[in-house]
Amino acid sequence: MTAKTAVQQGSDLLAGAGISEPRLTAEVLLLHALHKERIYLFSHPEHELSTVEWIHYGRYLHERMQGKPTQYITRLQEFYGRPFRVSPAVLVPRPETEHTVEQALQVAPRAKTLLDIGTGSGALVVTLALELKARAVATDLSFDALQVARGNAAELAARVDFVQCDLAAGIQTRFDLIVSNPPYIPDAEIPGLQTEVRDFEPHLALAGGALGTEIYHRIVPQAERLLKPGGWLIFEIGYQGEAGVREAFAKGPWQDITLIHDLAGLPRVLRGRYTP
Ligand SMILES: C[S@@+](CC[C@H](N)C(=O)[O-])C[C@H]1O[C@@H](n2cnc3c(N)ncnc32)[C@H](O)[C@@H]1O
């Protein structure tokens, strides 16, 4: 079978299983099976699949039809123009999270030290460490997530120290900038999530408690201990999270609290400046 036919058949199978973007997904999975870059499909549509390639491609299609996210099959997701390794131990970095990067670069372009709380794949901290040429620390409760993040930092040559701890409990030094995209989905919404998210992404990365904002109330006082005066705390928030996170900021010496919407018009980033 040729690559062109394999894409068509894979695309039909995925479409029949209700998978979104079936053609693109089939192409990505076939390229993964072939160990080739995207351009290859255009330059070699008549490539004859070997038995091994066909078996791998078939397995990837089957996994995707079962709901496994494409990124957990290819083990790769691009974030802010860089390739990040992912595994089922980490949340797949989302394009919306790039708004947190943009905000950090906008308000703290000269930050030389930064902390990322709940780093997952390390997408945020590695990107910011590289963009700001900053020294960074990142935490996560999950040992397996930290292993993935460490690998990404090493691969992309970012200067990041990783600490396994509850939020920032194990951190002592002060920073110019703290970012966090913590788990913020209210517990009651978890059963209604897409299969891809609910059944495949780590529960620890998703479940944010009864309201989904409790964790922010724990992070803000820790940030007061860890930010230099004038430093920024930048959160990604859920679409219903604004009021609860504003409340967390309101309890301390925070100014310039600003909400940023994402491209879909949803509240996405809430930032504040520590002014003791
Ligand atoms: C929503 S994911 C974000 C991952 C990554 N920062 C990103 O934006 O793609 C939240 C991360 O917080 C971690 N986490 C959850 N509870 C935590 C806690 N109490 N202390 C430290 N990390 C925690 C999870 O393991 C997960 O990696």
PDB file of C-alpha atoms and ligand atoms in Angstrom:
ATOM      1  CA  MET A   1       0.000   0.000   0.000  1.00  0.00           C
ATOM      2  CA  THR A   2       1.230   3.512  -0.827  1.00  0.00           C
ATOM      3  CA  ALA A   3       1.459   6.387   1.645  1.00  0.00           C
ATOM      4  CA  LYS A   4      -1.254   8.233  -0.256  1.00  0.00           C
ATOM      5  CA  THR A   5      -3.689   5.320   0.033  1.00  0.00           C
ATOM      6  CA  ALA A   6      -2.741   4.751   3.664  1.00  0.00           C
ATOM      7  CA  VAL A   7      -3.607   8.354   4.517  1.00  0.00           C
ATOM      8  CA  GLN A   8      -6.942   8.073   2.718  1.00  0.00           C
ATOM      9  CA  GLN A   9      -7.875   4.812   4.426  1.00  0.00           C
ATOM     10  CA  GLY A  10      -6.690   6.036   7.834  1.00  0.00           C
ATOM     11  CA  SER A  11      -8.597   9.257   7.400  1.00  0.00           C
ATOM     12  CA  ASP A  12     -11.795   7.337   6.542  1.00  0.00           C
ATOM     13  CA  LEU A  13     -11.385   5.105   9.600  1.00  0.00           C
ATOM     14  CA  LEU A  14     -10.809   8.059  11.919  1.00  0.00           C
ATOM     15  CA  ALA A  15     -13.738   9.987  10.441  1.00  0.00           C
ATOM     16  CA  GLY A  16     -15.955   6.930  10.950  1.00  0.00           C
ATOM     17  CA  ALA A  17     -14.894   6.842  14.610  1.00  0.00           C
ATOM     18  CA  GLY A  18     -15.824  10.522  15.028  1.00  0.00           C
ATOM     19  CA  ILE A  19     -12.239  11.744  15.444  1.00  0.00           C
ATOM     20  CA  SER A  20     -11.795  15.431  14.629  1.00  0.00           C
ATOM     21  CA  GLU A  21      -9.427  16.486  11.823  1.00  0.00           C
ATOM     22  CA  PRO A  22      -9.197  12.917  10.512  1.00  0.00           C
ATOM     23  CA  ARG A  23      -6.999  13.610   7.498  1.00  0.00           C
ATOM     24  CA  LEU A  24      -4.444  15.677   9.367  1.00  0.00           C
ATOM     25  CA  THR A  25      -4.391  13.099  12.158  1.00  0.00           C
ATOM     26  CA  ALA A  26      -3.884  10.239   9.688  1.00  0.00           C
ATOM     27  CA  GLU A  27      -0.995  12.136   8.099  1.00  0.00           C
ATOM     28  CA  VAL A  28       0.651  12.825  11.469  1.00  0.00           C
ATOM     29  CA  LEU A  29       0.294   9.187  12.557  1.00  0.00           C
ATOM     30  CA  LEU A  30       1.609   7.847   9.263  1.00  0.00           C
ATOM     31  CA  LEU A  31       4.615  10.182   9.396  1.00  0.00           C
ATOM     32  CA  HIS A  32       5.271   8.967  12.931  1.00  0.00           C
ATOM     33  CA  ALA A  33       5.200   5.364  11.694  1.00  0.00           C
ATOM     34  CA  LEU A  34       7.548   6.266   8.833  1.00  0.00           C
ATOM     35  CA  HIS A  35       9.875   8.378  11.038  1.00  0.00           C
ATOM     36  CA  LYS A  36       9.634  11.152   8.456  1.00  0.00           C
ATOM     37  CA  GLU A  37       9.004  14.904   8.377  1.00  0.00           C
ATOM     38  CA  ARG A  38       5.762  16.356   7.000  1.00  0.00           C
ATOM     39  CA  ILE A  39       7.210  17.316   3.615  1.00  0.00           C
ATOM     40  CA  TYR A  40       7.837  13.611   2.901  1.00  0.00           C
ATOM     41  CA  LEU A  41       4.162  12.893   2.242  1.00  0.00           C
ATOM     42  CA  PHE A  42       4.068  15.533  -0.475  1.00  0.00           C
ATOM     43  CA  SER A  43       7.350  14.507  -2.055  1.00  0.00           C
ATOM     44  CA  HIS A  44       6.833  10.711  -1.773  1.00  0.00           C
ATOM     45  CA  PRO A  45       3.069   9.944  -2.039  1.00  0.00           C
ATOM     46  CA  GLU A  46       3.936   6.645  -3.770  1.00  0.00           C
ATOM     47  CA  HIS A  47       6.129   5.395  -0.877  1.00  0.00           C
ATOM     48  CA  GLU A  48       5.286   1.691  -0.395  1.00  0.00           C
ATOM     49  CA  LEU A  49       4.710   0.912   3.289  1.00  0.00           C
ATOM     50  CA  SER A  50       6.842  -1.920   4.673  1.00  0.00           C
ATOM     51  CA  THR A  51       5.154  -4.526   6.874  1.00  0.00           C
ATOM     52  CA  VAL A  52       6.604  -2.927  10.012  1.00  0.00           C
ATOM     53  CA  GLU A  53       5.455   0.555   8.975  1.00  0.00           C
ATOM     54  CA  TRP A  54       1.975  -0.772   8.241  1.00  0.00           C
ATOM     55  CA  ILE A  55       1.772  -2.537  11.619  1.00  0.00           C
ATOM     56  CA  HIS A  56       2.862   0.600  13.487  1.00  0.00           C
ATOM     57  CA  TYR A  57       0.490   2.828  11.550  1.00  0.00           C
ATOM     58  CA  GLY A  58      -2.384   0.420  12.204  1.00  0.00           C
ATOM     59  CA  ARG A  59      -1.624   0.416  15.920  1.00  0.00           C
ATOM     60  CA  TYR A  60      -1.498   4.216  16.072  1.00  0.00           C
ATOM     61  CA  LEU A  61      -4.834   4.485  14.243  1.00  0.00           C
ATOM     62  CA  HIS A  62      -6.367   1.987  16.645  1.00  0.00           C
ATOM     63  CA  GLU A  63      -5.046   3.893  19.685  1.00  0.00           C
ATOM     64  CA  ARG A  64      -6.381   7.186  18.335  1.00  0.00           C
ATOM     65  CA  MET A  65      -9.785   5.630  17.652  1.00  0.00           C
ATOM     66  CA  GLN A  66      -9.829   4.490  21.294  1.00  0.00           C
ATOM     67  CA  GLY A  67      -9.493   8.168  22.262  1.00  0.00           C
ATOM     68  CA  LYS A  68      -5.766   8.387  23.004  1.00  0.00           C
ATOM     69  CA  PRO A  69      -4.602  11.920  22.110  1.00  0.00           C
ATOM     70  CA  THR A  70      -2.360  12.092  19.055  1.00  0.00           C
ATOM     71  CA  GLN A  71       0.373  13.751  21.142  1.00  0.00           C
ATOM     72  CA  TYR A  72       0.567  10.760  23.500  1.00  0.00           C
ATOM     73  CA  ILE A  73       1.062   8.545  20.433  1.00  0.00           C
ATOM     74  CA  THR A  74       3.713  10.699  18.769  1.00  0.00           C
ATOM     75  CA  ARG A  75       5.086  11.805  22.200  1.00  0.00           C
ATOM     76  CA  LEU A  76       5.506  15.309  20.813  1.00  0.00           C
ATOM     77  CA  GLN A  77       3.780  18.698  21.021  1.00  0.00           C
ATOM     78  CA  GLU A  78       4.969  22.035  19.745  1.00  0.00           C
ATOM     79  CA  PHE A  79       4.773  24.972  22.154  1.00  0.00           C
ATOM     80  CA  TYR A  80       5.803  28.543  21.339  1.00  0.00           C
ATOM     81  CA  GLY A  81       7.654  27.230  18.278  1.00  0.00           C
ATOM     82  CA  ARG A  82       9.683  24.559  20.070  1.00  0.00           C
ATOM     83  CA  PRO A  83       9.200  20.785  20.185  1.00  0.00           C
ATOM     84  CA  PHE A  84       8.356  19.329  23.605  1.00  0.00           C
ATOM     85  CA  ARG A  85       8.344  15.662  24.507  1.00  0.00           C
ATOM     86  CA  VAL A  86       5.181  14.580  26.276  1.00  0.00           C
ATOM     87  CA  SER A  87       4.058  11.383  27.983  1.00  0.00           C
ATOM     88  CA  PRO A  88       0.817  10.375  29.690  1.00  0.00           C
ATOM     89  CA  ALA A  89       2.416  11.688  32.929  1.00  0.00           C
ATOM     90  CA  VAL A  90       2.023  15.288  31.722  1.00  0.00           C
ATOM     91  CA  LEU A  91      -0.717  17.504  30.402  1.00  0.00           C
ATOM     92  CA  VAL A  92      -0.345  18.105  26.665  1.00  0.00           C
ATOM     93  CA  PRO A  93       0.720  21.788  26.506  1.00  0.00           C
ATOM     94  CA  ARG A  94      -2.087  23.870  25.021  1.00  0.00           C
ATOM     95  CA  PRO A  95      -1.783  26.811  22.593  1.00  0.00           C
ATOM     96  CA  GLU A  96      -3.829  28.917  25.069  1.00  0.00           C
ATOM     97  CA  THR A  97      -0.976  28.612  27.557  1.00  0.00           C
ATOM     98  CA  GLU A  98       1.180  30.650  25.171  1.00  0.00           C
ATOM     99  CA  HIS A  99      -0.805  33.684  26.432  1.00  0.00           C
ATOM    100  CA  THR A 100       0.938  33.232  29.792  1.00  0.00           C
ATOM    101  CA  VAL A 101       4.296  33.328  28.008  1.00  0.00           C
ATOM    102  CA  GLU A 102       3.272  36.476  26.108  1.00  0.00           C
ATOM    103  CA  GLN A 103       2.156  38.200  29.302  1.00  0.00           C
ATOM    104  CA  ALA A 104       5.373  37.309  31.104  1.00  0.00           C
ATOM    105  CA  LEU A 105       7.480  38.667  28.238  1.00  0.00           C
ATOM    106  CA  GLN A 106       5.366  41.807  28.151  1.00  0.00           C
ATOM    107  CA  VAL A 107       5.351  42.743  31.852  1.00  0.00           C
ATOM    108  CA  ALA A 108       8.645  41.222  32.982  1.00  0.00           C
ATOM    109  CA  PRO A 109      10.987  41.396  29.972  1.00  0.00           C
ATOM    110  CA  ARG A 110      14.018  41.856  32.214  1.00  0.00           C
ATOM    111  CA  ALA A 111      13.215  39.048  34.685  1.00  0.00           C
ATOM    112  CA  LYS A 112      16.378  37.126  35.397  1.00  0.00           C
ATOM    113  CA  THR A 113      14.902  34.588  37.810  1.00  0.00           C
ATOM    114  CA  LEU A 114      11.605  32.785  37.536  1.00  0.00           C
ATOM    115  CA  LEU A 115       9.607  30.024  39.169  1.00  0.00           C
ATOM    116  CA  ASP A 116       6.988  27.798  37.514  1.00  0.00           C
ATOM    117  CA  ILE A 117       4.616  26.027  39.919  1.00  0.00           C
ATOM    118  CA  GLY A 118       3.153  22.778  38.522  1.00  0.00           C
ATOM    119  CA  THR A 119       5.424  22.522  35.514  1.00  0.00           C
ATOM    120  CA  GLY A 120       4.145  19.337  33.825  1.00  0.00           C
ATOM    121  CA  SER A 121       6.081  18.956  30.563  1.00  0.00           C
ATOM    122  CA  GLY A 122       8.101  22.076  31.411  1.00  0.00           C
ATOM    123  CA  ALA A 123       6.665  23.918  28.403  1.00  0.00           C
ATOM    124  CA  LEU A 124       6.165  27.206  30.271  1.00  0.00           C
ATOM    125  CA  VAL A 125       9.374  27.255  32.256  1.00  0.00           C
ATOM    126  CA  VAL A 126      11.646  26.087  29.443  1.00  0.00           C
ATOM    127  CA  THR A 127      10.132  28.614  27.026  1.00  0.00           C
ATOM    128  CA  LEU A 128      10.479  31.488  29.487  1.00  0.00           C
ATOM    129  CA  ALA A 129      13.966  30.494  30.593  1.00  0.00           C
ATOM    130  CA  LEU A 130      15.042  30.561  26.941  1.00  0.00           C
ATOM    131  CA  GLU A 131      13.140  33.681  25.874  1.00  0.00           C
ATOM    132  CA  LEU A 132      14.253  35.705  28.927  1.00  0.00           C
ATOM    133  CA  LYS A 133      17.683  34.094  29.179  1.00  0.00           C
ATOM    134  CA  ALA A 134      16.727  33.588  32.804  1.00  0.00           C
ATOM    135  CA  ARG A 135      17.655  31.146  35.532  1.00  0.00           C
ATOM    136  CA  ALA A 136      14.569  29.146  36.411  1.00  0.00           C
ATOM    137  CA  VAL A 137      13.165  26.776  39.005  1.00  0.00           C
ATOM    138  CA  ALA A 138      10.137  24.566  38.432  1.00  0.00           C
ATOM    139  CA  THR A 139       8.114  22.358  40.747  1.00  0.00           C
ATOM    140  CA  ASP A 140       5.670  19.526  40.381  1.00  0.00           C
ATOM    141  CA  LEU A 141       4.168  16.979  42.719  1.00  0.00           C
ATOM    142  CA  SER A 142       4.613  14.278  40.077  1.00  0.00           C
ATOM    143  CA  PHE A 143       8.037  12.618  39.828  1.00  0.00           C
ATOM    144  CA  ASP A 144       7.173  11.275  36.367  1.00  0.00           C
ATOM    145  CA  ALA A 145       6.176  14.717  35.107  1.00  0.00           C
ATOM    146  CA  LEU A 146       9.459  16.154  36.381  1.00  0.00           C
ATOM    147  CA  GLN A 147      11.368  13.491  34.476  1.00  0.00           C
ATOM    148  CA  VAL A 148       9.666  14.619  31.249  1.00  0.00           C
ATOM    149  CA  ALA A 149      10.293  18.299  32.048  1.00  0.00           C
ATOM    150  CA  ARG A 150      13.947  17.622  32.860  1.00  0.00           C
ATOM    151  CA  GLY A 151      14.355  15.898  29.506  1.00  0.00           C
ATOM    152  CA  ASN A 152      12.810  18.859  27.679  1.00  0.00           C
ATOM    153  CA  ALA A 153      15.010  21.381  29.489  1.00  0.00           C
ATOM    154  CA  ALA A 154      18.112  19.346  28.636  1.00  0.00           C
ATOM    155  CA  GLU A 155      17.063  18.850  25.011  1.00  0.00           C
ATOM    156  CA  LEU A 156      16.374  22.570  24.528  1.00  0.00           C
ATOM    157  CA  ALA A 157      19.361  23.729  26.625  1.00  0.00           C
ATOM    158  CA  ALA A 158      17.346  25.728  29.179  1.00  0.00           C
ATOM    159  CA  ARG A 159      18.763  26.453  32.632  1.00  0.00           C
ATOM    160  CA  VAL A 160      16.109  25.040  34.954  1.00  0.00           C
ATOM    161  CA  ASP A 161      16.314  23.350  38.357  1.00  0.00           C
ATOM    162  CA  PHE A 162      13.447  20.975  39.099  1.00  0.00           C
ATOM    163  CA  VAL A 163      12.055  20.318  42.561  1.00  0.00           C
ATOM    164  CA  GLN A 164       9.473  17.712  43.538  1.00  0.00           C
ATOM    165  CA  CYS A 165       7.236  19.359  46.140  1.00  0.00           C
ATOM    166  CA  ASP A 166       3.720  20.500  46.938  1.00  0.00           C
ATOM    167  CA  LEU A 167       3.288  23.779  45.002  1.00  0.00           C
ATOM    168  CA  ALA A 168       6.283  25.897  46.147  1.00  0.00           C
ATOM    169  CA  ALA A 169       6.656  24.401  49.616  1.00  0.00           C
ATOM    170  CA  GLY A 170      10.258  23.327  48.985  1.00  0.00           C
ATOM    171  CA  ILE A 171      11.458  26.654  47.559  1.00  0.00           C
ATOM    172  CA  GLN A 172      13.348  29.281  49.559  1.00  0.00           C
ATOM    173  CA  THR A 173      14.861  31.863  47.167  1.00  0.00           C
ATOM    174  CA  ARG A 174      13.090  34.931  45.773  1.00  0.00           C
ATOM    175  CA  PHE A 175      12.197  35.452  42.119  1.00  0.00           C
ATOM    176  CA  ASP A 176      11.412  38.283  39.678  1.00  0.00           C
ATOM    177  CA  LEU A 177       8.550  36.309  38.156  1.00  0.00           C
ATOM    178  CA  ILE A 178       6.294  33.398  39.098  1.00  0.00           C
ATOM    179  CA  VAL A 179       4.046  31.632  36.581  1.00  0.00           C
ATOM    180  CA  SER A 180       1.592  28.846  37.150  1.00  0.00           C
ATOM    181  CA  ASN A 181      -0.982  26.934  35.168  1.00  0.00           C
ATOM    182  CA  PRO A 182      -2.330  24.808  38.016  1.00  0.00           C
ATOM    183  CA  PRO A 183      -5.127  22.238  37.811  1.00  0.00           C
ATOM    184  CA  TYR A 184      -8.313  24.305  37.660  1.00  0.00           C
ATOM    185  CA  ILE A 185     -11.190  22.154  36.442  1.00  0.00           C
ATOM    186  CA  PRO A 186     -13.951  21.999  39.067  1.00  0.00           C
ATOM    187  CA  ASP A 187     -14.397  18.399  40.253  1.00  0.00           C
ATOM    188  CA  ALA A 188     -18.021  18.289  39.068  1.00  0.00           C
ATOM    189  CA  GLU A 189     -16.930  19.055  35.480  1.00  0.00           C
ATOM    190  CA  ILE A 190     -14.436  16.180  35.238  1.00  0.00           C
ATOM    191  CA  PRO A 191     -16.976  13.486  34.248  1.00  0.00           C
ATOM    192  CA  GLY A 192     -18.213  15.667  31.367  1.00  0.00           C
ATOM    193  CA  LEU A 193     -14.783  16.270  29.811  1.00  0.00           C
ATOM    194  CA  GLN A 194     -13.879  14.897  26.370  1.00  0.00           C
ATOM    195  CA  THR A 195     -12.680  11.276  26.510  1.00  0.00           C
ATOM    196  CA  GLU A 196      -9.240  12.381  25.289  1.00  0.00           C
ATOM    197  CA  VAL A 197      -8.818  14.586  28.351  1.00  0.00           C
ATOM    198  CA  ARG A 198     -10.763  12.717  31.042  1.00  0.00           C
ATOM    199  CA  ASP A 199      -9.452   9.226  30.327  1.00  0.00           C
ATOM    200  CA  PHE A 200      -5.918   9.972  29.149  1.00  0.00           C
ATOM    201  CA  GLU A 201      -4.536  13.153  30.722  1.00  0.00           C
ATOM    202  CA  PRO A 202      -3.307  12.958  34.342  1.00  0.00           C
ATOM    203  CA  HIS A 203      -6.031  13.590  36.922  1.00  0.00           C
ATOM    204  CA  LEU A 204      -3.459  15.489  39.009  1.00  0.00           C
ATOM    205  CA  ALA A 205      -3.071  17.984  36.162  1.00  0.00           C
ATOM    206  CA  LEU A 206      -6.805  18.570  35.783  1.00  0.00           C
ATOM    207  CA  ALA A 207      -8.771  18.328  39.013  1.00  0.00           C
ATOM    208  CA  GLY A 208      -8.930  21.679  40.780  1.00  0.00           C
ATOM    209  CA  GLY A 209     -11.210  20.869  43.727  1.00  0.00           C
ATOM    210  CA  ALA A 210     -14.854  21.769  44.298  1.00  0.00           C
ATOM    211  CA  LEU A 211     -14.629  25.289  42.842  1.00  0.00           C
ATOM    212  CA  GLY A 212     -11.492  24.915  40.718  1.00  0.00           C
ATOM    213  CA  THR A 213      -9.894  27.950  42.363  1.00  0.00           C
ATOM    214  CA  GLU A 214      -8.816  26.554  45.754  1.00  0.00           C
ATOM    215  CA  ILE A 215      -5.263  25.956  44.553  1.00  0.00           C
ATOM    216  CA  TYR A 216      -4.827  29.650  43.644  1.00  0.00           C
ATOM    217  CA  HIS A 217      -5.681  30.554  47.252  1.00  0.00           C
ATOM    218  CA  ARG A 218      -2.766  28.348  48.309  1.00  0.00           C
ATOM    219  CA  ILE A 219      -0.343  29.663  45.679  1.00  0.00           C
ATOM    220  CA  VAL A 220      -0.863  33.413  46.242  1.00  0.00           C
ATOM    221  CA  PRO A 221       0.444  33.451  49.863  1.00  0.00           C
ATOM    222  CA  GLN A 222       3.410  31.323  48.773  1.00  0.00           C
ATOM    223  CA  ALA A 223       4.133  33.824  45.998  1.00  0.00           C
ATOM    224  CA  GLU A 224       4.159  36.617  48.613  1.00  0.00           C
ATOM    225  CA  ARG A 225       6.969  34.724  50.340  1.00  0.00           C
ATOM    226  CA  LEU A 226       8.860  34.073  47.094  1.00  0.00           C
ATOM    227  CA  LEU A 227       8.526  37.177  44.907  1.00  0.00           C
ATOM    228  CA  LYS A 228      10.833  40.148  45.056  1.00  0.00           C
ATOM    229  CA  PRO A 229       8.940  43.423  45.643  1.00  0.00           C
ATOM    230  CA  GLY A 230       7.576  44.537  42.269  1.00  0.00           C
ATOM    231  CA  GLY A 231       7.675  40.976  40.911  1.00  0.00           C
ATOM    232  CA  TRP A 232       4.834  39.482  38.874  1.00  0.00           C
ATOM    233  CA  LEU A 233       2.594  36.486  39.489  1.00  0.00           C
ATOM    234  CA  ILE A 234       0.982  35.278  36.273  1.00  0.00           C
ATOM    235  CA  PHE A 235      -1.705  32.617  36.318  1.00  0.00           C
ATOM    236  CA  GLU A 236      -3.506  30.715  33.646  1.00  0.00           C
ATOM    237  CA  ILE A 237      -7.129  30.436  34.801  1.00  0.00           C
ATOM    238  CA  GLY A 238     -10.217  28.467  33.803  1.00  0.00           C
ATOM    239  CA  TYR A 239     -13.106  30.160  32.052  1.00  0.00           C
ATOM    240  CA  GLN A 240     -15.037  30.414  35.336  1.00  0.00           C
ATOM    241  CA  GLY A 241     -12.030  31.163  37.514  1.00  0.00           C
ATOM    242  CA  GLU A 242     -11.727  34.944  37.396  1.00  0.00           C
ATOM    243  CA  ALA A 243     -13.752  35.855  40.517  1.00  0.00           C
ATOM    244  CA  GLY A 244     -12.126  33.203  42.715  1.00  0.00           C
ATOM    245  CA  VAL A 245      -8.594  34.105  41.646  1.00  0.00           C
ATOM    246  CA  ARG A 246      -9.247  37.838  42.068  1.00  0.00           C
ATOM    247  CA  GLU A 247     -10.387  37.017  45.623  1.00  0.00           C
ATOM    248  CA  ALA A 248      -7.068  35.271  46.271  1.00  0.00           C
ATOM    249  CA  PHE A 249      -5.148  38.378  45.091  1.00  0.00           C
ATOM    250  CA  ALA A 250      -7.432  40.680  47.126  1.00  0.00           C
ATOM    251  CA  LYS A 251      -6.211  39.184  50.405  1.00  0.00           C
ATOM    252  CA  GLY A 252      -2.636  40.430  49.923  1.00  0.00           C
ATOM    253  CA  PRO A 253      -0.552  43.375  48.703  1.00  0.00           C
ATOM    254  CA  TRP A 254      -1.196  43.002  44.981  1.00  0.00           C
ATOM    255  CA  GLN A 255      -1.632  45.724  42.370  1.00  0.00           C
ATOM    256  CA  ASP A 256      -2.085  46.046  38.603  1.00  0.00           C
ATOM    257  CA  ILE A 257      -4.350  43.005  38.585  1.00  0.00           C
ATOM    258  CA  THR A 258      -5.248  42.441  34.960  1.00  0.00           C
ATOM    259  CA  LEU A 259      -7.309  39.869  33.102  1.00  0.00           C
ATOM    260  CA  ILE A 260      -6.361  38.752  29.591  1.00  0.00           C
ATOM    261  CA  HIS A 261      -8.712  36.906  27.263  1.00  0.00           C
ATOM    262  CA  ASP A 262      -7.654  34.219  24.823  1.00  0.00           C
ATOM    263  CA  LEU A 263      -8.353  34.145  21.087  1.00  0.00           C
ATOM    264  CA  ALA A 264     -11.744  32.524  21.750  1.00  0.00           C
ATOM    265  CA  GLY A 265     -12.653  35.493  23.973  1.00  0.00           C
ATOM    266  CA  LEU A 266     -12.467  33.465  27.191  1.00  0.00           C
ATOM    267  CA  PRO A 267     -10.765  34.728  30.370  1.00  0.00           C
ATOM    268  CA  ARG A 268      -7.386  32.992  30.271  1.00  0.00           C
ATOM    269  CA  VAL A 269      -4.648  34.821  32.180  1.00  0.00           C
ATOM    270  CA  LEU A 270      -4.832  36.816  35.407  1.00  0.00           C
ATOM    271  CA  ARG A 271      -1.724  38.631  36.548  1.00  0.00           C
ATOM    272  CA  GLY A 272      -0.825  40.760  39.528  1.00  0.00           C
ATOM    273  CA  ARG A 273       2.198  42.674  40.800  1.00  0.00           C
ATOM    274  CA  TYR A 274       3.512  42.070  44.308  1.00  0.00           C
ATOM    275  CA  THR A 275       3.790  45.464  46.014  1.00  0.00           C
ATOM    276  CA  PRO A 276       4.404  45.007  49.767  1.00  0.00           C
TER     277      PRO A 276
HETATM  278  C1  LIG B   1      -2.584  21.993  34.277  1.00  0.00           C
HETATM  279  S1  LIG B   1      -1.055  21.135  34.468  1.00  0.00           S
HETATM  280  C2  LIG B   1       0.034  22.352  33.769  1.00  0.00           C
HETATM  281  C3  LIG B   1       1.303  21.792  33.225  1.00  0.00           C
HETATM  282  C4  LIG B   1       2.173  22.809  32.480  1.00  0.00           C
HETATM  283  N1  LIG B   1       2.579  23.887  33.356  1.00  0.00           N
HETATM  284  C5  LIG B   1       1.452  23.369  31.283  1.00  0.00           C
HETATM  285  O1  LIG B   1       1.040  24.547  31.339  1.00  0.00           O
HETATM  286  O2  LIG B   1       1.284  22.670  30.273  1.00  0.00           O
HETATM  287  C6  LIG B   1      -0.804  21.279  36.208  1.00  0.00           C
HETATM  288  C7  LIG B   1       0.448  20.622  36.766  1.00  0.00           C
HETATM  289  O3  LIG B   1       0.459  20.853  38.178  1.00  0.00           O
HETATM  290  C8  LIG B   1       0.898  19.694  38.852  1.00  0.00           C
HETATM  291  N2  LIG B   1       0.362  19.736  40.212  1.00  0.00           N
HETATM  292  C9  LIG B   1      -0.898  19.472  40.636  1.00  0.00           C
HETATM  293  N3  LIG B   1      -1.009  19.651  41.955  1.00  0.00           N
HETATM  294  C10 LIG B   1       0.209  20.046  42.387  1.00  0.00           C
HETATM  295  C11 LIG B   1       0.739  20.396  43.659  1.00  0.00           C
HETATM  296  N4  LIG B   1      -0.026  20.379  44.755  1.00  0.00           N
HETATM  297  N5  LIG B   1       2.030  20.749  43.738  1.00  0.00           N
HETATM  298  C12 LIG B   1       2.824  20.771  42.632  1.00  0.00           C
HETATM  299  N6  LIG B   1       2.381  20.454  41.404  1.00  0.00           N
HETATM  300  C13 LIG B   1       1.095  20.098  41.279  1.00  0.00           C
HETATM  301  C14 LIG B   1       0.385  18.547  38.010  1.00  0.00           C
HETATM  302  O4  LIG B   1       1.140  17.370  38.223  1.00  0.00           O
HETATM  303  C15 LIG B   1       0.533  19.111  36.608  1.00  0.00           C
HETATM  304  O5  LIG B   1       1.788  18.774  36.047  1.00  0.00           O
END
